[in-house]
Amino acid sequence: MKAIILAAGEGKRLRPLTNTIPKPIIKIFGKTIIEHNLEHIYKYVSEIIIVVKYKADEVKKAIGDEYKKVKVSYREQSDKPGTAGAIMGMEDIKKDVIILNGDSIFPKKDLKKILELDGYGALAKKVKEPEKYGIFKVDEKGFAKEVIEKPETFIGDLANVGVYKVSSEIFRIVDRIKISKRGEYEITDAINFFIAEHKFKIIEMEKEFIDVGYCWDILDANSHFLKKLDESEIEGEIEKGVTIKGNIILEKGAILKSGTSIEGNVFIGKNSVIGPNAYLRGETVIGENCKIGNAVEIKNSAIGDNTNVAHLSYIGDSIIG
């Protein structure tokens, strides 16, 4: 089986961050969004194919040509827009594939279920307002009859989240679909053709997936991981006179200088220097190669890689870098 990750989009709602960084490689808790998903799927696949377009070179640089010894290759999306356009021209793939959106983080437990599924299917999430989503209509055994975008009448409450396990036949099917009313080639149209020809199991997710739609969602996503941090992981250096009340990750090469105080669960990336006399509180993530100066206070914030915060500064509930 191969994996296809759709990572060609810009993420316009995340501007200005995505003016320089494509959404799929925005970092959450020290890893890009794509890498969080790779960590959950790499053991099950022989190759990872990432579909790119917007700032493609940045994605390639961030991910590289392998992930934990699994080959990573790239396909540039053609001028045909949309999620189905992203997988057009892949007729050379002859194996089953798992296709997933590259701009959300999916739980390991739920991905494991679909990866180990004997047959084909998709993940779905139960929602309270199905009229706002693409909804799978299913039979009494949980097999899909079709997926309908924003149904006007109630057909069910299992929303499509953008994770599908299908055969290589999908690459023949996408050539049959027509452009949608919004001017894109929709993968859900291809999935409906596939459903008509195959049993297609819908697996209800047990856990919430993380969708970073707007800038402030980055803080919530970091919080999701920081709240689960039940012990500290120290690879960097802690000088004398540092106070820590909470659990922290201090990556290799990072330094907490004397007089620095931490209250809460905090992530500090590789080669970052904090302090002296800095104060980090709440659920805060500091990226790699950052310099947080003397007497800086940071609360509930995300500081991107290679960011300098000058002495005597205050940053609260913000995303910088």
GROMACS .gro file of C-alpha atoms in nm:
model
  321
    1MET     CA    1   0.000   0.000   0.000
    2LYS     CA    2   0.109   0.356  -0.073
    3ALA     CA    3   0.009   0.680   0.096
    4ILE     CA    4  -0.092   0.997  -0.088
    5ILE     CA    5  -0.092   1.319   0.112
    6LEU     CA    6  -0.268   1.618  -0.042
    7ALA     CA    7  -0.048   1.918   0.039
    8ALA     CA    8  -0.084   2.149  -0.261
    9GLY     CA    9  -0.300   2.413  -0.093
   10GLU     CA   10  -0.196   2.752   0.036
   11GLY     CA   11  -0.420   2.786   0.340
   12LYS     CA   12  -0.552   3.135   0.267
   13ARG     CA   13  -0.740   3.161   0.597
   14LEU     CA   14  -0.404   3.131   0.774
   15ARG     CA   15  -0.258   3.442   0.617
   16PRO     CA   16  -0.021   3.613   0.688
   17LEU     CA   17   0.155   3.298   0.815
   18THR     CA   18   0.100   3.119   0.486
   19ASN     CA   19   0.246   3.406   0.287
   20THR     CA   20   0.581   3.240   0.361
   21ILE     CA   21   0.494   2.891   0.492
   22PRO     CA   22   0.247   2.655   0.321
   23LYS     CA   23  -0.014   2.527   0.565
   24PRO     CA   24   0.091   2.157   0.564
   25ILE     CA   25   0.435   2.243   0.704
   26ILE     CA   26   0.322   2.481   0.978
   27LYS     CA   27   0.462   2.338   1.299
   28ILE     CA   28   0.243   2.213   1.582
   29PHE     CA   29   0.420   2.103   1.901
   30GLY     CA   30   0.755   2.095   1.725
   31LYS     CA   31   0.650   1.897   1.413
   32THR     CA   32   0.496   1.997   1.082
   33ILE     CA   33   0.133   1.898   1.029
   34ILE     CA   34   0.246   1.649   0.764
   35GLU     CA   35   0.502   1.490   0.999
   36HIS     CA   36   0.239   1.426   1.265
   37ASN     CA   37   0.048   1.214   1.012
   38LEU     CA   38   0.362   1.048   0.874
   39GLU     CA   39   0.444   0.928   1.224
   40HIS     CA   40   0.112   0.743   1.233
   41ILE     CA   41   0.119   0.584   0.886
   42TYR     CA   42   0.480   0.513   0.787
   43LYS     CA   43   0.486   0.157   0.924
   44TYR     CA   44   0.198   0.055   0.697
   45VAL     CA   45   0.312   0.187   0.358
   46SER     CA   46   0.590   0.123   0.108
   47GLU     CA   47   0.599   0.479  -0.025
   48ILE     CA   48   0.466   0.821   0.071
   49ILE     CA   49   0.362   1.046  -0.217
   50ILE     CA   50   0.309   1.413  -0.132
   51VAL     CA   51   0.112   1.624  -0.380
   52VAL     CA   52   0.252   1.978  -0.387
   53LYS     CA   53   0.200   2.305  -0.572
   54TYR     CA   54   0.203   2.619  -0.353
   55LYS     CA   55   0.563   2.677  -0.236
   56ALA     CA   56   0.646   2.320  -0.335
   57ASP     CA   57   1.018   2.362  -0.268
   58GLU     CA   58   0.946   2.460   0.093
   59VAL     CA   59   0.748   2.140   0.148
   60LYS     CA   60   1.023   1.928  -0.010
   61LYS     CA   61   1.287   2.096   0.205
   62ALA     CA   62   1.087   2.043   0.524
   63ILE     CA   63   1.006   1.675   0.467
   64GLY     CA   64   1.295   1.543   0.256
   65ASP     CA   65   1.310   1.227   0.046
   66GLU     CA   66   1.243   0.970   0.318
   67TYR     CA   67   1.070   0.940   0.653
   68LYS     CA   68   1.213   0.679   0.890
   69LYS     CA   69   1.350   0.482   0.593
   70VAL     CA   70   1.023   0.497   0.395
   71LYS     CA   71   1.063   0.661   0.055
   72VAL     CA   72   0.901   1.002   0.011
   73SER     CA   73   0.833   1.128  -0.342
   74TYR     CA   74   0.652   1.433  -0.476
   75ARG     CA   75   0.398   1.498  -0.751
   76GLU     CA   76   0.316   1.851  -0.859
   77GLN     CA   77  -0.056   1.913  -0.899
   78SER     CA   78  -0.160   2.000  -1.252
   79ASP     CA   79  -0.360   2.308  -1.344
   80LYS     CA   80  -0.679   2.115  -1.270
   81PRO     CA   81  -0.792   2.256  -0.934
   82GLY     CA   82  -0.942   2.066  -0.645
   83THR     CA   83  -0.882   1.754  -0.442
   84ALA     CA   84  -0.954   1.523  -0.737
   85GLY     CA   85  -0.725   1.731  -0.955
   86ALA     CA   86  -0.452   1.650  -0.703
   87ILE     CA   87  -0.462   1.278  -0.786
   88MET     CA   88  -0.508   1.302  -1.162
   89GLY     CA   89  -0.224   1.160  -1.369
   90MET     CA   90  -0.132   0.886  -1.121
   91GLU     CA   91  -0.234   0.588  -1.335
   92ASP     CA   92   0.115   0.442  -1.289
   93ILE     CA   93   0.027   0.351  -0.928
   94LYS     CA   94  -0.098  -0.008  -0.918
   95LYS     CA   95  -0.131  -0.064  -0.542
   96ASP     CA   96  -0.404   0.019  -0.292
   97VAL     CA   97  -0.362   0.368  -0.148
   98ILE     CA   98  -0.457   0.565   0.157
   99ILE     CA   99  -0.535   0.926   0.066
  100LEU     CA  100  -0.545   1.193   0.333
  101ASN     CA  101  -0.564   1.568   0.355
  102GLY     CA  102  -0.226   1.713   0.447
  103ASP     CA  103  -0.357   2.008   0.644
  104SER     CA  104  -0.518   1.826   0.939
  105ILE     CA  105  -0.371   1.604   1.211
  106PHE     CA  106  -0.552   1.271   1.242
  107PRO     CA  107  -0.540   1.054   1.558
  108LYS     CA  108  -0.313   0.750   1.549
  109LYS     CA  109  -0.584   0.515   1.677
  110ASP     CA  110  -0.831   0.606   1.403
  111LEU     CA  111  -0.572   0.598   1.125
  112LYS     CA  112  -0.469   0.252   1.246
  113LYS     CA  113  -0.826   0.130   1.201
  114ILE     CA  114  -0.850   0.233   0.838
  115LEU     CA  115  -0.496   0.125   0.754
  116GLU     CA  116  -0.573  -0.223   0.889
  117LEU     CA  117  -0.920  -0.238   0.728
  118ASP     CA  118  -0.979  -0.550   0.519
  119GLY     CA  119  -1.123  -0.371   0.218
  120TYR     CA  120  -1.193  -0.009   0.135
  121GLY     CA  121  -1.347   0.277   0.327
  122ALA     CA  122  -1.316   0.619   0.488
  123LEU     CA  123  -1.298   0.786   0.825
  124ALA     CA  124  -1.594   0.994   0.938
  125LYS     CA  125  -1.676   1.211   1.237
  126LYS     CA  126  -2.018   1.237   1.398
  127VAL     CA  127  -2.136   1.601   1.384
  128LYS     CA  128  -2.424   1.799   1.531
  129GLU     CA  129  -2.496   2.012   1.221
  130PRO     CA  130  -2.469   1.776   0.922
  131GLU     CA  131  -2.605   2.038   0.683
  132LYS     CA  132  -2.266   2.214   0.707
  133TYR     CA  133  -2.056   1.914   0.597
  134GLY     CA  134  -2.011   1.644   0.339
  135ILE     CA  135  -2.211   1.355   0.487
  136PHE     CA  136  -2.186   0.982   0.422
  137LYS     CA  137  -2.520   0.810   0.374
  138VAL     CA  138  -2.471   0.457   0.511
  139ASP     CA  139  -2.667   0.133   0.525
  140GLU     CA  140  -2.747  -0.068   0.838
  141LYS     CA  141  -2.407  -0.242   0.820
  142GLY     CA  142  -2.210   0.082   0.801
  143PHE     CA  143  -2.128   0.069   0.430
  144ALA     CA  144  -2.156   0.392   0.233
  145LYS     CA  145  -2.428   0.445  -0.026
  146GLU     CA  146  -2.296   0.788  -0.123
  147VAL     CA  147  -2.145   1.107   0.012
  148ILE     CA  148  -2.348   1.426  -0.024
  149GLU     CA  149  -2.211   1.776   0.027
  150LYS     CA  150  -2.414   1.983   0.272
  151PRO     CA  151  -2.740   1.786   0.243
  152GLU     CA  152  -3.058   1.991   0.272
  153THR     CA  153  -3.246   1.703   0.434
  154PHE     CA  154  -3.117   1.469   0.704
  155ILE     CA  155  -2.941   1.161   0.564
  156GLY     CA  156  -2.707   1.096   0.858
  157ASP     CA  157  -2.452   1.267   1.080
  158LEU     CA  158  -2.122   1.107   0.976
  159ALA     CA  159  -1.908   1.378   0.819
  160ASN     CA  160  -1.631   1.315   0.570
  161VAL     CA  161  -1.290   1.416   0.713
  162GLY     CA  162  -1.074   1.351   0.406
  163VAL     CA  163  -0.916   1.010   0.476
  164TYR     CA  164  -0.986   0.732   0.225
  165LYS     CA  165  -0.855   0.381   0.161
  166VAL     CA  166  -0.914   0.286  -0.203
  167SER     CA  167  -0.775   0.073  -0.483
  168SER     CA  168  -0.568   0.205  -0.773
  169GLU     CA  169  -0.892   0.209  -0.972
  170ILE     CA  170  -0.953   0.555  -0.824
  171PHE     CA  171  -0.700   0.696  -1.072
  172ARG     CA  172  -0.913   0.573  -1.363
  173ILE     CA  173  -1.228   0.704  -1.200
  174VAL     CA  174  -1.104   1.062  -1.153
  175ASP     CA  175  -1.087   1.105  -1.529
  176ARG     CA  176  -1.466   1.056  -1.542
  177ILE     CA  177  -1.566   1.337  -1.310
  178LYS     CA  178  -1.667   1.685  -1.420
  179ILE     CA  179  -1.579   2.020  -1.271
  180SER     CA  180  -1.806   2.124  -0.982
  181LYS     CA  181  -2.018   2.436  -0.946
  182ARG     CA  182  -1.743   2.599  -0.743
  183GLY     CA  183  -1.494   2.541  -1.024
  184GLU     CA  184  -1.298   2.247  -0.883
  185TYR     CA  185  -1.261   1.874  -0.940
  186GLU     CA  186  -1.392   1.720  -0.618
  187ILE     CA  187  -1.252   1.396  -0.479
  188THR     CA  188  -1.594   1.323  -0.328
  189ASP     CA  189  -1.734   1.286  -0.682
  190ALA     CA  190  -1.467   1.023  -0.749
  191ILE     CA  191  -1.546   0.853  -0.417
  192ASN     CA  192  -1.914   0.829  -0.516
  193PHE     CA  193  -1.819   0.647  -0.837
  194PHE     CA  194  -1.594   0.419  -0.630
  195ILE     CA  195  -1.874   0.350  -0.379
  196ALA     CA  196  -2.104   0.246  -0.665
  197GLU     CA  197  -1.857  -0.028  -0.761
  198HIS     CA  198  -1.715  -0.142  -0.424
  199LYS     CA  199  -1.813  -0.209  -0.065
  200PHE     CA  200  -1.695   0.100   0.121
  201LYS     CA  201  -1.689   0.085   0.500
  202ILE     CA  202  -1.735   0.404   0.702
  203ILE     CA  203  -1.533   0.406   1.024
  204GLU     CA  204  -1.655   0.648   1.289
  205MET     CA  205  -1.365   0.824   1.457
  206GLU     CA  206  -1.328   0.785   1.832
  207LYS     CA  207  -1.109   1.088   1.883
  208GLU     CA  208  -1.107   1.447   1.762
  209PHE     CA  209  -0.885   1.533   1.471
  210ILE     CA  210  -0.705   1.866   1.464
  211ASP     CA  211  -0.796   2.106   1.185
  212VAL     CA  212  -0.587   2.423   1.180
  213GLY     CA  213  -0.820   2.650   0.986
  214TYR     CA  214  -0.725   2.987   1.133
  215CYS     CA  215  -0.417   3.127   1.304
  216TRP     CA  216  -0.566   3.101   1.652
  217ASP     CA  217  -0.623   2.728   1.596
  218ILE     CA  218  -0.245   2.684   1.621
  219LEU     CA  219  -0.265   2.775   1.991
  220ASP     CA  220  -0.546   2.524   2.048
  221ALA     CA  221  -0.352   2.255   1.860
  222ASN     CA  222  -0.041   2.314   2.070
  223SER     CA  223  -0.256   2.305   2.382
  224HIS     CA  224  -0.394   1.965   2.276
  225PHE     CA  225  -0.045   1.813   2.288
  226LEU     CA  226   0.089   2.009   2.585
  227LYS     CA  227  -0.200   1.900   2.807
  228LYS     CA  228  -0.099   1.538   2.744
  229LEU     CA  229   0.260   1.601   2.854
  230ASP     CA  230   0.280   1.405   3.179
  231GLU     CA  231   0.656   1.413   3.230
  232SER     CA  232   0.951   1.628   3.127
  233GLU     CA  233   1.194   1.532   2.851
  234ILE     CA  234   1.527   1.711   2.896
  235GLU     CA  235   1.796   1.690   2.627
  236GLY     CA  236   1.922   2.046   2.655
  237GLU     CA  237   2.100   2.239   2.929
  238ILE     CA  238   1.948   2.392   3.242
  239GLU     CA  239   2.167   2.642   3.428
  240LYS     CA  240   2.159   2.694   3.804
  241GLY     CA  241   1.878   2.910   3.939
  242VAL     CA  242   1.610   2.794   3.692
  243THR     CA  243   1.263   2.723   3.836
  244ILE     CA  244   1.027   2.481   3.660
  245LYS     CA  245   0.669   2.418   3.775
  246GLY     CA  246   0.518   2.189   3.514
  247ASN     CA  247   0.639   1.947   3.249
  248ILE     CA  248   0.864   2.063   2.969
  249ILE     CA  249   1.031   1.934   2.656
  250LEU     CA  250   1.378   2.084   2.619
  251GLU     CA  251   1.531   1.963   2.294
  252LYS     CA  252   1.897   1.905   2.217
  253GLY     CA  253   2.112   2.217   2.217
  254ALA     CA  254   1.850   2.433   2.391
  255ILE     CA  255   1.952   2.627   2.702
  256LEU     CA  256   1.753   2.762   2.995
  257LYS     CA  257   1.972   3.037   3.138
  258SER     CA  258   1.989   3.127   3.506
  259GLY     CA  259   1.696   3.306   3.665
  260THR     CA  260   1.447   3.172   3.410
  261SER     CA  261   1.110   3.062   3.548
  262ILE     CA  262   0.860   2.828   3.382
  263GLU     CA  263   0.503   2.774   3.503
  264GLY     CA  264   0.298   2.532   3.295
  265ASN     CA  265   0.372   2.280   3.022
  266VAL     CA  266   0.617   2.420   2.768
  267PHE     CA  267   0.797   2.297   2.455
  268ILE     CA  268   1.138   2.443   2.365
  269GLY     CA  269   1.294   2.347   2.032
  270LYS     CA  270   1.650   2.262   1.937
  271ASN     CA  271   1.926   2.520   1.989
  272SER     CA  272   1.699   2.785   2.140
  273VAL     CA  273   1.832   3.003   2.421
  274ILE     CA  274   1.590   3.121   2.689
  275GLY     CA  275   1.685   3.402   2.927
  276PRO     CA  276   1.847   3.489   3.154
  277ASN     CA  277   1.556   3.582   3.382
  278ALA     CA  278   1.287   3.493   3.127
  279TYR     CA  279   0.937   3.396   3.239
  280LEU     CA  280   0.741   3.138   3.037
  281ARG     CA  281   0.391   3.052   3.153
  282GLY     CA  282   0.081   2.877   3.032
  283GLU     CA  283   0.092   2.643   2.734
  284THR     CA  284   0.375   2.782   2.524
  285VAL     CA  285   0.578   2.645   2.234
  286ILE     CA  286   0.917   2.790   2.139
  287GLY     CA  287   1.053   2.677   1.802
  288GLU     CA  288   1.407   2.589   1.698
  289ASN     CA  289   1.700   2.835   1.695
  290CYS     CA  290   1.513   3.103   1.888
  291LYS     CA  291   1.659   3.365   2.122
  292ILE     CA  292   1.433   3.472   2.406
  293GLY     CA  293   1.613   3.760   2.575
  294ASN     CA  294   1.666   3.889   2.926
  295ALA     CA  295   1.350   3.940   3.134
  296VAL     CA  296   1.111   3.843   2.852
  297GLU     CA  297   0.766   3.718   2.954
  298ILE     CA  298   0.574   3.483   2.722
  299LYS     CA  299   0.226   3.349   2.801
  300ASN     CA  300   0.020   3.092   2.607
  301SER     CA  301   0.195   3.162   2.278
  302ALA     CA  302   0.365   2.998   1.980
  303ILE     CA  303   0.704   3.130   1.877
  304GLY     CA  304   0.818   3.011   1.533
  305ASP     CA  305   1.163   2.884   1.436
  306ASN     CA  306   1.451   3.133   1.410
  307THR     CA  307   1.272   3.407   1.604
  308ASN     CA  308   1.444   3.661   1.830
  309VAL     CA  309   1.244   3.821   2.112
  310ALA     CA  310   1.439   4.116   2.251
  311HIS     CA  311   1.488   4.178   2.623
  312LEU     CA  312   1.209   4.326   2.838
  313SER     CA  313   0.937   4.216   2.591
  314TYR     CA  314   0.593   4.073   2.669
  315ILE     CA  315   0.408   3.833   2.439
  316GLY     CA  316   0.070   3.690   2.538
  317ASP     CA  317  -0.182   3.466   2.356
  318SER     CA  318   0.000   3.527   2.030
  319ILE     CA  319   0.171   3.360   1.734
  320ILE     CA  320   0.507   3.509   1.637
  321GLY     CA  321   0.751   3.410   1.365
   0.00000   0.00000   0.00000
